[in-house]
PDB file of C-alpha atoms in Angstrom:
ATOM      1  CA  MET A   1     110.555 139.472 171.863  1.00  0.00           C
ATOM      2  CA  GLN A   2     111.840 135.902 171.955  1.00  0.00           C
ATOM      3  CA  PHE A   3     112.075 133.938 168.705  1.00  0.00           C
ATOM      4  CA  ASP A   4     112.172 130.170 168.292  1.00  0.00           C
ATOM      5  CA  THR A   5     114.272 130.717 165.181  1.00  0.00           C
ATOM      6  CA  LYS A   6     117.593 132.399 164.543  1.00  0.00           C
ATOM      7  CA  PHE A   7     118.804 134.374 161.519  1.00  0.00           C
ATOM      8  CA  ALA A   8     122.594 134.240 161.491  1.00  0.00           C
ATOM      9  CA  ILE A   9     125.278 135.403 159.070  1.00  0.00           C
ATOM     10  CA  VAL A  10     128.905 134.320 159.419  1.00  0.00           C
ATOM     11  CA  VAL A  11     131.683 136.144 157.555  1.00  0.00           C
ATOM     12  CA  ALA A  12     135.363 135.343 157.192  1.00  0.00           C
ATOM     13  CA  ASP A  13     137.310 137.270 159.800  1.00  0.00           C
ATOM     14  CA  ASP A  14     140.170 138.172 157.452  1.00  0.00           C
ATOM     15  CA  LEU A  15     138.157 140.078 154.836  1.00  0.00           C
ATOM     16  CA  PRO A  16     138.504 143.847 154.419  1.00  0.00           C
ATOM     17  CA  VAL A  17     135.531 145.708 155.924  1.00  0.00           C
ATOM     18  CA  TRP A  18     134.048 146.607 152.534  1.00  0.00           C
ATOM     19  CA  GLN A  19     134.016 142.929 151.534  1.00  0.00           C
ATOM     20  CA  LYS A  20     132.450 141.893 154.872  1.00  0.00           C
ATOM     21  CA  LEU A  21     129.657 144.425 154.334  1.00  0.00           C
ATOM     22  CA  ASN A  22     129.174 143.241 150.762  1.00  0.00           C
ATOM     23  CA  VAL A  23     128.951 139.598 151.850  1.00  0.00           C
ATOM     24  CA  VAL A  24     126.481 140.387 154.665  1.00  0.00           C
ATOM     25  CA  SER A  25     124.293 142.372 152.252  1.00  0.00           C
ATOM     26  CA  PHE A  26     124.134 139.648 149.619  1.00  0.00           C
ATOM     27  CA  LEU A  27     123.584 136.856 152.135  1.00  0.00           C
ATOM     28  CA  SER A  28     120.804 138.653 154.006  1.00  0.00           C
ATOM     29  CA  GLY A  29     119.040 139.261 150.707  1.00  0.00           C
ATOM     30  CA  GLY A  30     119.296 135.556 149.910  1.00  0.00           C
ATOM     31  CA  VAL A  31     117.939 134.340 153.227  1.00  0.00           C
ATOM     32  CA  THR A  32     115.052 136.838 153.278  1.00  0.00           C
ATOM     33  CA  GLN A  33     113.800 135.115 150.104  1.00  0.00           C
ATOM     34  CA  SER A  34     113.206 131.998 152.176  1.00  0.00           C
ATOM     35  CA  PRO A  35     109.557 131.361 153.074  1.00  0.00           C
ATOM     36  CA  SER A  36     110.661 130.760 156.678  1.00  0.00           C
ATOM     37  CA  VAL A  37     111.678 134.412 157.131  1.00  0.00           C
ATOM     38  CA  THR A  38     108.926 136.790 158.147  1.00  0.00           C
ATOM     39  CA  THR A  39     108.919 140.364 156.923  1.00  0.00           C
ATOM     40  CA  GLY A  40     106.750 143.084 158.371  1.00  0.00           C
ATOM     41  CA  ALA A  41     104.395 145.506 156.682  1.00  0.00           C
ATOM     42  CA  VAL A  42     105.325 148.458 154.501  1.00  0.00           C
ATOM     43  CA  TYR A  43     106.719 151.417 156.429  1.00  0.00           C
ATOM     44  CA  ARG A  44     105.086 154.810 155.948  1.00  0.00           C
ATOM     45  CA  ASP A  45     106.434 158.170 157.118  1.00  0.00           C
ATOM     46  CA  ALA A  46     104.361 161.187 158.183  1.00  0.00           C
ATOM     47  CA  SER A  47     104.457 162.524 154.617  1.00  0.00           C
ATOM     48  CA  GLY A  48     102.874 159.336 153.284  1.00  0.00           C
ATOM     49  CA  CYS A  49     106.013 158.037 151.555  1.00  0.00           C
ATOM     50  CA  GLU A  50     106.270 154.256 151.616  1.00  0.00           C
ATOM     51  CA  TYR A  51     109.355 152.160 152.322  1.00  0.00           C
ATOM     52  CA  LEU A  52     110.016 148.468 151.921  1.00  0.00           C
ATOM     53  CA  PRO A  53     109.210 146.071 154.767  1.00  0.00           C
ATOM     54  CA  LEU A  54     112.044 144.753 156.907  1.00  0.00           C
ATOM     55  CA  CYS A  55     112.758 141.367 158.401  1.00  0.00           C
ATOM     56  CA  VAL A  56     110.921 141.227 161.736  1.00  0.00           C
ATOM     57  CA  GLN A  57     113.643 139.167 163.400  1.00  0.00           C
ATOM     58  CA  PRO A  58     117.030 140.525 164.453  1.00  0.00           C
ATOM     59  CA  ILE A  59     119.970 139.208 162.457  1.00  0.00           C
ATOM     60  CA  ILE A  60     123.128 138.161 164.268  1.00  0.00           C
ATOM     61  CA  VAL A  61     126.413 138.738 162.451  1.00  0.00           C
ATOM     62  CA  LEU A  62     129.293 136.488 163.420  1.00  0.00           C
ATOM     63  CA  LYS A  63     132.848 135.935 162.261  1.00  0.00           C
ATOM     64  CA  ALA A  64     135.000 132.851 161.830  1.00  0.00           C
ATOM     65  CA  ASN A  65     138.280 131.716 160.426  1.00  0.00           C
ATOM     66  CA  ARG A  66     137.893 130.495 156.828  1.00  0.00           C
ATOM     67  CA  SER A  67     138.948 127.000 157.886  1.00  0.00           C
ATOM     68  CA  LYS A  68     135.661 126.608 159.807  1.00  0.00           C
ATOM     69  CA  PHE A  69     133.341 127.354 156.894  1.00  0.00           C
ATOM     70  CA  THR A  70     133.583 123.885 155.355  1.00  0.00           C
ATOM     71  CA  THR A  71     132.429 122.432 158.666  1.00  0.00           C
ATOM     72  CA  PHE A  72     129.547 124.906 158.877  1.00  0.00           C
ATOM     73  CA  VAL A  73     128.289 124.173 155.367  1.00  0.00           C
ATOM     74  CA  GLN A  74     128.654 120.422 155.838  1.00  0.00           C
ATOM     75  CA  ARG A  75     126.632 120.598 159.071  1.00  0.00           C
ATOM     76  CA  ALA A  76     123.968 122.702 157.341  1.00  0.00           C
ATOM     77  CA  ASN A  77     123.739 120.268 154.437  1.00  0.00           C
ATOM     78  CA  ARG A  78     123.595 117.266 156.792  1.00  0.00           C
ATOM     79  CA  GLU A  79     120.671 118.927 158.625  1.00  0.00           C
ATOM     80  CA  ALA A  80     118.992 119.968 155.336  1.00  0.00           C
ATOM     81  CA  MET A  81     119.114 123.590 156.525  1.00  0.00           C
ATOM     82  CA  PRO A  82     118.547 126.031 153.652  1.00  0.00           C
ATOM     83  CA  THR A  83     121.730 128.102 153.492  1.00  0.00           C
ATOM     84  CA  ALA A  84     122.928 131.078 151.475  1.00  0.00           C
ATOM     85  CA  ILE A  85     126.652 131.020 150.687  1.00  0.00           C
ATOM     86  CA  PHE A  86     129.192 133.438 149.283  1.00  0.00           C
ATOM     87  CA  ILE A  87     132.505 132.255 147.831  1.00  0.00           C
ATOM     88  CA  GLU A  88     135.623 134.301 147.239  1.00  0.00           C
ATOM     89  CA  ASP A  89     135.270 134.044 143.444  1.00  0.00           C
ATOM     90  CA  MET A  90     132.075 136.117 143.613  1.00  0.00           C
ATOM     91  CA  PHE A  91     134.089 139.251 144.342  1.00  0.00           C
ATOM     92  CA  ALA A  92     135.442 139.060 140.787  1.00  0.00           C
ATOM     93  CA  THR A  93     132.201 138.296 138.947  1.00  0.00           C
ATOM     94  CA  GLY A  94     129.868 140.892 137.567  1.00  0.00           C
ATOM     95  CA  ASP A  95     126.469 139.283 137.784  1.00  0.00           C
ATOM     96  CA  ASP A  96     124.303 136.637 139.380  1.00  0.00           C
ATOM     97  CA  GLU A  97     124.668 134.111 136.558  1.00  0.00           C
ATOM     98  CA  ALA A  98     128.465 134.329 136.759  1.00  0.00           C
ATOM     99  CA  ASN A  99     128.215 133.774 140.528  1.00  0.00           C
ATOM    100  CA  ARG A 100     126.255 130.565 139.990  1.00  0.00           C
ATOM    101  CA  GLN A 101     128.719 129.377 137.337  1.00  0.00           C
ATOM    102  CA  SER A 102     131.701 130.013 139.622  1.00  0.00           C
ATOM    103  CA  LEU A 103     130.157 127.810 142.291  1.00  0.00           C
ATOM    104  CA  GLN A 104     129.891 124.860 139.894  1.00  0.00           C
ATOM    105  CA  HIS A 105     133.683 124.558 139.720  1.00  0.00           C
ATOM    106  CA  TYR A 106     133.905 123.283 143.308  1.00  0.00           C
ATOM    107  CA  GLN A 107     132.916 120.241 145.290  1.00  0.00           C
ATOM    108  CA  THR A 108     131.227 121.123 148.584  1.00  0.00           C
ATOM    109  CA  SER A 109     134.350 120.316 150.593  1.00  0.00           C
ATOM    110  CA  GLU A 110     136.464 122.591 148.354  1.00  0.00           C
ATOM    111  CA  LEU A 111     134.282 125.723 148.283  1.00  0.00           C
ATOM    112  CA  PRO A 112     136.347 128.862 148.983  1.00  0.00           C
ATOM    113  CA  LEU A 113     133.676 130.135 151.380  1.00  0.00           C
ATOM    114  CA  VAL A 114     133.878 133.613 152.883  1.00  0.00           C
ATOM    115  CA  GLY A 115     130.326 133.810 154.185  1.00  0.00           C
ATOM    116  CA  LEU A 116     127.125 131.924 154.867  1.00  0.00           C
ATOM    117  CA  ALA A 117     123.717 132.758 156.221  1.00  0.00           C
ATOM    118  CA  LEU A 118     120.880 130.656 157.508  1.00  0.00           C
ATOM    119  CA  HIS A 119     117.543 130.914 159.246  1.00  0.00           C
ATOM    120  CA  GLY A 120     115.902 128.122 161.181  1.00  0.00           C
ATOM    121  CA  ASP A 121     115.342 126.542 164.555  1.00  0.00           C
ATOM    122  CA  ARG A 122     117.488 128.492 167.024  1.00  0.00           C
ATOM    123  CA  LYS A 123     119.129 125.420 168.588  1.00  0.00           C
ATOM    124  CA  LEU A 124     119.874 123.863 165.208  1.00  0.00           C
ATOM    125  CA  VAL A 125     121.395 127.092 163.863  1.00  0.00           C
ATOM    126  CA  ASP A 126     123.569 127.316 166.977  1.00  0.00           C
ATOM    127  CA  LYS A 127     124.693 123.702 166.433  1.00  0.00           C
ATOM    128  CA  ILE A 128     125.585 124.378 162.795  1.00  0.00           C
ATOM    129  CA  ILE A 129     127.617 127.543 163.417  1.00  0.00           C
ATOM    130  CA  LYS A 130     129.244 126.381 166.638  1.00  0.00           C
ATOM    131  CA  GLY A 131     132.725 127.895 166.660  1.00  0.00           C
ATOM    132  CA  ALA A 132     131.757 131.241 165.137  1.00  0.00           C
ATOM    133  CA  LYS A 133     132.200 134.325 167.318  1.00  0.00           C
ATOM    134  CA  LEU A 134     130.127 137.489 167.601  1.00  0.00           C
ATOM    135  CA  HIS A 135     131.441 140.032 165.093  1.00  0.00           C
ATOM    136  CA  ASP A 136     132.902 143.110 166.706  1.00  0.00           C
TER     137      ASP A 136
END
């Protein structure tokens, strides 16, 4: 199936694997809260047990050098693209409120970004994350 939109997550290429997985998990949860992301119906197994719906669109996971993240977030903001972000400080916080407070210490150009996720028009998403590479 071809989609007119793209759901992309970019993580810093120098993070340990456990941190990359953590960042991808948090960011995907953030973007799926967007009204632009479509989720399917509840899943049901043969025993009748129900499971939560999933995003109907594939998610591409990319990597980039940390130095590129400021450019990505500036492009996203310039295009008014709703974006989920994860900064390095969030690894040391214990809750969502502390995460929000840690973000308030930085100007946009100074954010210690280690991940971002967005969903929108495929060509616009590609333009915003130009320079990121497919994660291996």
